[in-house]
């Protein structure tokens, strides 16, 4: 009797940790059906073809997706829903670090900086768009977070920091990942009893595409640095761990395999903050000029 394929919908899976994670799943006997979003689908397809995976067991579909352009997020969701009966896992892995400020507006006229659009808003919007299927499928949602969330000590400054028309003078990656975690906690509450929502840190990983567009670089000799395969294994653990803590707010899995104590990210547990940074589908489409 053949094993039923599990469906994985993923962002950020065409390079770095996401690519390595899919590569590791392709080595398993369990069949997988992957729906992957990519800025350059042809290049992504070429990279996966080079793996020479078992096409009789696994299927990979790569669809166009530009996370700094929310109109493509809607198209990606529509194309995804037309291809799947069930979504077993939703992996939200895409992220960018520092980008150079080039105009008074964000990408495609957005009021938001690109890091906020990519690291949070676009993937929050995607979750909205997929929500009925996620609830029906009882999907496990895995959000790749970062220890950089600890850089935020005063959430009241976040609104100004995310505005595209204000020159920051510093890297806001940690701030965008903090907002992402705030939104992840919001989704955990919204989907309680329907979907498991887990945040996970892969650790400090040099040699990924996270710093594209900026001048920053993670030093390979950093004492806490991990390899890309090690980072992927940390994320994969969030796919399978069934020992979720009794306290539902404690849903952050560390790269060393422990559930982080809530006091580490206590600021992200503020429900008013969660509401503020978790806009509705309708609000997002109105502000970003997306036809409903």
PDB file of N, CA, C and O in Angstrom, residues 175-219:
ATOM      1  N   UNK A 175      13.887  44.075  14.653  1.00  0.00           N
ATOM      2  CA  UNK A 175      12.558  44.640  14.897  1.00  0.00           C
ATOM      3  C   UNK A 175      11.498  43.950  14.046  1.00  0.00           C
ATOM      4  O   UNK A 175      10.393  43.662  14.518  1.00  0.00           O
ATOM      5  N   UNK A 176      11.832  43.666  12.778  1.00  0.00           N
ATOM      6  CA  UNK A 176      10.848  42.996  11.911  1.00  0.00           C
ATOM      7  C   UNK A 176      10.602  41.558  12.368  1.00  0.00           C
ATOM      8  O   UNK A 176       9.481  41.060  12.277  1.00  0.00           O
ATOM      9  N   UNK A 177      11.631  40.909  12.878  1.00  0.00           N
ATOM     10  CA  UNK A 177      11.448  39.532  13.367  1.00  0.00           C
ATOM     11  C   UNK A 177      10.662  39.526  14.677  1.00  0.00           C
ATOM     12  O   UNK A 177       9.919  38.571  14.950  1.00  0.00           O
ATOM     13  N   UNK A 178      10.814  40.578  15.470  1.00  0.00           N
ATOM     14  CA  UNK A 178       9.991  40.697  16.672  1.00  0.00           C
ATOM     15  C   UNK A 178       8.519  40.842  16.275  1.00  0.00           C
ATOM     16  O   UNK A 178       7.641  40.170  16.843  1.00  0.00           O
ATOM     17  N   UNK A 179       8.241  41.707  15.308  1.00  0.00           N
ATOM     18  CA  UNK A 179       6.860  41.878  14.847  1.00  0.00           C
ATOM     19  C   UNK A 179       6.326  40.568  14.284  1.00  0.00           C
ATOM     20  O   UNK A 179       5.162  40.200  14.515  1.00  0.00           O
ATOM     21  N   UNK A 180       7.164  39.846  13.562  1.00  0.00           N
ATOM     22  CA  UNK A 180       6.755  38.532  13.046  1.00  0.00           C
ATOM     23  C   UNK A 180       6.343  37.596  14.182  1.00  0.00           C
ATOM     24  O   UNK A 180       5.330  36.898  14.085  1.00  0.00           O
ATOM     25  N   UNK A 181       7.108  37.597  15.288  1.00  0.00           N
ATOM     26  CA  UNK A 181       6.770  36.737  16.418  1.00  0.00           C
ATOM     27  C   UNK A 181       5.473  37.195  17.077  1.00  0.00           C
ATOM     28  O   UNK A 181       4.651  36.365  17.500  1.00  0.00           O
ATOM     29  N   UNK A 182       5.272  38.508  17.161  1.00  0.00           N
ATOM     30  CA  UNK A 182       4.017  39.040  17.677  1.00  0.00           C
ATOM     31  C   UNK A 182       2.850  38.515  16.838  1.00  0.00           C
ATOM     32  O   UNK A 182       1.831  38.059  17.366  1.00  0.00           O
ATOM     33  N   UNK A 183       3.022  38.551  15.514  1.00  0.00           N
ATOM     34  CA  UNK A 183       1.988  38.034  14.623  1.00  0.00           C
ATOM     35  C   UNK A 183       1.810  36.532  14.737  1.00  0.00           C
ATOM     36  O   UNK A 183       0.689  36.015  14.609  1.00  0.00           O
ATOM     37  N   UNK A 184       2.897  35.823  14.989  1.00  0.00           N
ATOM     38  CA  UNK A 184       2.808  34.365  15.162  1.00  0.00           C
ATOM     39  C   UNK A 184       1.989  34.020  16.400  1.00  0.00           C
ATOM     40  O   UNK A 184       1.183  33.083  16.387  1.00  0.00           O
ATOM     41  N   UNK A 185       2.196  34.784  17.463  1.00  0.00           N
ATOM     42  CA  UNK A 185       1.385  34.580  18.674  1.00  0.00           C
ATOM     43  C   UNK A 185      -0.093  34.887  18.382  1.00  0.00           C
ATOM     44  O   UNK A 185      -0.986  34.204  18.903  1.00  0.00           O
ATOM     45  N   UNK A 186      -0.357  35.890  17.572  1.00  0.00           N
ATOM     46  CA  UNK A 186      -1.738  36.216  17.188  1.00  0.00           C
ATOM     47  C   UNK A 186      -2.372  35.056  16.427  1.00  0.00           C
ATOM     48  O   UNK A 186      -3.495  34.646  16.719  1.00  0.00           O
ATOM     49  N   UNK A 187      -1.637  34.501  15.477  1.00  0.00           N
ATOM     50  CA  UNK A 187      -2.163  33.354  14.722  1.00  0.00           C
ATOM     51  C   UNK A 187      -2.356  32.136  15.625  1.00  0.00           C
ATOM     52  O   UNK A 187      -3.304  31.369  15.435  1.00  0.00           O
ATOM     53  N   UNK A 188      -1.464  31.962  16.590  1.00  0.00           N
ATOM     54  CA  UNK A 188      -1.642  30.846  17.527  1.00  0.00           C
ATOM     55  C   UNK A 188      -2.985  30.950  18.235  1.00  0.00           C
ATOM     56  O   UNK A 188      -3.697  29.950  18.398  1.00  0.00           O
ATOM     57  N   UNK A 189      -3.363  32.163  18.640  1.00  0.00           N
ATOM     58  CA  UNK A 189      -4.653  32.353  19.305  1.00  0.00           C
ATOM     59  C   UNK A 189      -5.819  32.180  18.333  1.00  0.00           C
ATOM     60  O   UNK A 189      -6.830  31.556  18.666  1.00  0.00           O
ATOM     61  N   UNK A 190      -5.651  32.705  17.125  1.00  0.00           N
ATOM     62  CA  UNK A 190      -6.729  32.634  16.140  1.00  0.00           C
ATOM     63  C   UNK A 190      -7.032  31.191  15.713  1.00  0.00           C
ATOM     64  O   UNK A 190      -8.188  30.837  15.464  1.00  0.00           O
ATOM     65  N   UNK A 191      -5.999  30.389  15.640  1.00  0.00           N
ATOM     66  CA  UNK A 191      -6.136  29.026  15.104  1.00  0.00           C
ATOM     67  C   UNK A 191      -6.110  27.959  16.198  1.00  0.00           C
ATOM     68  O   UNK A 191      -5.962  26.772  15.895  1.00  0.00           O
ATOM     69  N   UNK A 192      -6.273  28.360  17.427  1.00  0.00           N
ATOM     70  CA  UNK A 192      -6.247  27.408  18.545  1.00  0.00           C
ATOM     71  C   UNK A 192      -7.279  26.310  18.342  1.00  0.00           C
ATOM     72  O   UNK A 192      -8.430  26.565  17.995  1.00  0.00           O
ATOM     73  N   UNK A 193      -6.835  25.072  18.536  1.00  0.00           N
ATOM     74  CA  UNK A 193      -7.717  23.924  18.363  1.00  0.00           C
ATOM     75  C   UNK A 193      -7.870  23.475  16.918  1.00  0.00           C
ATOM     76  O   UNK A 193      -8.517  22.457  16.645  1.00  0.00           O
ATOM     77  N   UNK A 194      -7.270  24.222  15.994  1.00  0.00           N
ATOM     78  CA  UNK A 194      -7.377  23.880  14.572  1.00  0.00           C
ATOM     79  C   UNK A 194      -6.009  23.610  13.939  1.00  0.00           C
ATOM     80  O   UNK A 194      -5.846  22.643  13.195  1.00  0.00           O
ATOM     81  N   UNK A 195      -5.057  24.478  14.218  1.00  0.00           N
ATOM     82  CA  UNK A 195      -3.712  24.333  13.652  1.00  0.00           C
ATOM     83  C   UNK A 195      -2.673  24.510  14.756  1.00  0.00           C
ATOM     84  O   UNK A 195      -2.844  25.349  15.644  1.00  0.00           O
ATOM     85  N   UNK A 196      -1.618  23.740  14.684  1.00  0.00           N
ATOM     86  CA  UNK A 196      -0.476  23.948  15.573  1.00  0.00           C
ATOM     87  C   UNK A 196       0.412  25.021  14.951  1.00  0.00           C
ATOM     88  O   UNK A 196       0.748  24.953  13.762  1.00  0.00           O
ATOM     89  N   UNK A 197       0.773  26.026  15.746  1.00  0.00           N
ATOM     90  CA  UNK A 197       1.619  27.118  15.261  1.00  0.00           C
ATOM     91  C   UNK A 197       2.889  27.144  16.104  1.00  0.00           C
ATOM     92  O   UNK A 197       2.828  27.271  17.326  1.00  0.00           O
ATOM     93  N   UNK A 198       4.035  27.010  15.436  1.00  0.00           N
ATOM     94  CA  UNK A 198       5.313  26.912  16.132  1.00  0.00           C
ATOM     95  C   UNK A 198       6.292  27.913  15.529  1.00  0.00           C
ATOM     96  O   UNK A 198       6.420  28.008  14.305  1.00  0.00           O
ATOM     97  N   UNK A 199       6.975  28.655  16.386  1.00  0.00           N
ATOM     98  CA  UNK A 199       8.093  29.494  15.957  1.00  0.00           C
ATOM     99  C   UNK A 199       9.384  28.741  16.264  1.00  0.00           C
ATOM    100  O   UNK A 199       9.466  28.016  17.256  1.00  0.00           O
ATOM    101  N   UNK A 200      10.390  28.923  15.412  1.00  0.00           N
ATOM    102  CA  UNK A 200      11.644  28.200  15.616  1.00  0.00           C
ATOM    103  C   UNK A 200      12.811  29.056  15.161  1.00  0.00           C
ATOM    104  O   UNK A 200      12.719  29.772  14.163  1.00  0.00           O
ATOM    105  N   UNK A 201      13.891  29.011  15.905  1.00  0.00           N
ATOM    106  CA  UNK A 201      15.122  29.671  15.490  1.00  0.00           C
ATOM    107  C   UNK A 201      16.103  28.626  14.966  1.00  0.00           C
ATOM    108  O   UNK A 201      16.368  27.634  15.646  1.00  0.00           O
ATOM    109  N   UNK A 202      16.643  28.833  13.772  1.00  0.00           N
ATOM    110  CA  UNK A 202      17.643  27.887  13.251  1.00  0.00           C
ATOM    111  C   UNK A 202      19.028  28.106  13.835  1.00  0.00           C
ATOM    112  O   UNK A 202      19.926  27.298  13.618  1.00  0.00           O
ATOM    113  N   UNK A 203      19.203  29.198  14.576  1.00  0.00           N
ATOM    114  CA  UNK A 203      20.517  29.549  15.087  1.00  0.00           C
ATOM    115  C   UNK A 203      21.160  30.601  14.198  1.00  0.00           C
ATOM    116  O   UNK A 203      20.555  31.122  13.257  1.00  0.00           O
ATOM    117  N   UNK A 204      22.393  30.925  14.503  1.00  0.00           N
ATOM    118  CA  UNK A 204      23.143  31.922  13.743  1.00  0.00           C
ATOM    119  C   UNK A 204      23.806  31.228  12.558  1.00  0.00           C
ATOM    120  O   UNK A 204      24.741  30.439  12.724  1.00  0.00           O
ATOM    121  N   UNK A 205      23.314  31.510  11.353  1.00  0.00           N
ATOM    122  CA  UNK A 205      23.740  30.771  10.162  1.00  0.00           C
ATOM    123  C   UNK A 205      24.381  31.713   9.146  1.00  0.00           C
ATOM    124  O   UNK A 205      23.678  32.485   8.482  1.00  0.00           O
ATOM    125  N   UNK A 206      25.690  31.670   8.967  1.00  0.00           N
ATOM    126  CA  UNK A 206      26.309  32.417   7.864  1.00  0.00           C
ATOM    127  C   UNK A 206      25.969  31.745   6.524  1.00  0.00           C
ATOM    128  O   UNK A 206      25.402  30.649   6.479  1.00  0.00           O
ATOM    129  N   UNK A 207      26.316  32.406   5.439  1.00  0.00           N
ATOM    130  CA  UNK A 207      26.226  31.816   4.098  1.00  0.00           C
ATOM    131  C   UNK A 207      24.801  31.494   3.663  1.00  0.00           C
ATOM    132  O   UNK A 207      24.551  30.481   3.014  1.00  0.00           O
ATOM    133  N   UNK A 208      23.856  32.340   4.048  1.00  0.00           N
ATOM    134  CA  UNK A 208      22.504  32.247   3.497  1.00  0.00           C
ATOM    135  C   UNK A 208      22.226  33.529   2.733  1.00  0.00           C
ATOM    136  O   UNK A 208      23.038  34.455   2.728  1.00  0.00           O
ATOM    137  N   UNK A 209      21.069  33.610   2.084  1.00  0.00           N
ATOM    138  CA  UNK A 209      20.737  34.790   1.290  1.00  0.00           C
ATOM    139  C   UNK A 209      20.088  35.893   2.083  1.00  0.00           C
ATOM    140  O   UNK A 209      19.586  36.860   1.503  1.00  0.00           O
ATOM    141  N   UNK A 210      20.118  35.814   3.401  1.00  0.00           N
ATOM    142  CA  UNK A 210      19.351  36.744   4.224  1.00  0.00           C
ATOM    143  C   UNK A 210      19.855  38.183   4.120  1.00  0.00           C
ATOM    144  O   UNK A 210      19.099  39.135   4.329  1.00  0.00           O
ATOM    145  N   UNK A 211      21.123  38.373   3.782  1.00  0.00           N
ATOM    146  CA  UNK A 211      21.665  39.731   3.716  1.00  0.00           C
ATOM    147  C   UNK A 211      21.674  40.295   2.304  1.00  0.00           C
ATOM    148  O   UNK A 211      22.303  41.309   2.040  1.00  0.00           O
ATOM    149  N   UNK A 212      20.950  39.675   1.387  1.00  0.00           N
ATOM    150  CA  UNK A 212      20.925  40.190   0.011  1.00  0.00           C
ATOM    151  C   UNK A 212      20.402  41.633   0.009  1.00  0.00           C
ATOM    152  O   UNK A 212      19.475  41.986   0.711  1.00  0.00           O
ATOM    153  N   UNK A 213      21.048  42.468  -0.795  1.00  0.00           N
ATOM    154  CA  UNK A 213      20.624  43.848  -0.904  1.00  0.00           C
ATOM    155  C   UNK A 213      21.263  44.782   0.098  1.00  0.00           C
ATOM    156  O   UNK A 213      21.078  45.988   0.034  1.00  0.00           O
ATOM    157  N   UNK A 214      22.044  44.238   1.040  1.00  0.00           N
ATOM    158  CA  UNK A 214      22.684  45.080   2.043  1.00  0.00           C
ATOM    159  C   UNK A 214      24.178  44.817   2.100  1.00  0.00           C
ATOM    160  O   UNK A 214      24.716  44.014   1.347  1.00  0.00           O
ATOM    161  N   UNK A 215      24.839  45.515   3.001  1.00  0.00           N
ATOM    162  CA  UNK A 215      26.290  45.382   3.115  1.00  0.00           C
ATOM    163  C   UNK A 215      26.706  44.476   4.275  1.00  0.00           C
ATOM    164  O   UNK A 215      27.872  44.180   4.446  1.00  0.00           O
ATOM    165  N   UNK A 216      25.740  44.074   5.095  1.00  0.00           N
ATOM    166  CA  UNK A 216      26.067  43.276   6.265  1.00  0.00           C
ATOM    167  C   UNK A 216      26.451  41.848   5.921  1.00  0.00           C
ATOM    168  O   UNK A 216      26.133  41.333   4.854  1.00  0.00           O
ATOM    169  N   UNK A 217      27.130  41.208   6.864  1.00  0.00           N
ATOM    170  CA  UNK A 217      27.544  39.822   6.661  1.00  0.00           C
ATOM    171  C   UNK A 217      27.715  39.164   8.012  1.00  0.00           C
ATOM    172  O   UNK A 217      28.262  39.752   8.945  1.00  0.00           O
ATOM    173  N   UNK A 218      27.221  37.931   8.150  1.00  0.00           N
ATOM    174  CA  UNK A 218      27.399  37.174   9.383  1.00  0.00           C
ATOM    175  C   UNK A 218      28.762  36.488   9.329  1.00  0.00           C
ATOM    176  O   UNK A 218      29.031  35.716   8.397  1.00  0.00           O
ATOM    177  N   UNK A 219      29.647  36.744  10.270  1.00  0.00           N
ATOM    178  CA  UNK A 219      30.991  36.151  10.223  1.00  0.00           C
ATOM    179  C   UNK A 219      30.961  34.636  10.390  1.00  0.00           C
ATOM    180  O   UNK A 219      30.317  34.118  11.297  1.00  0.00           O
TER     181      UNK A 219
END
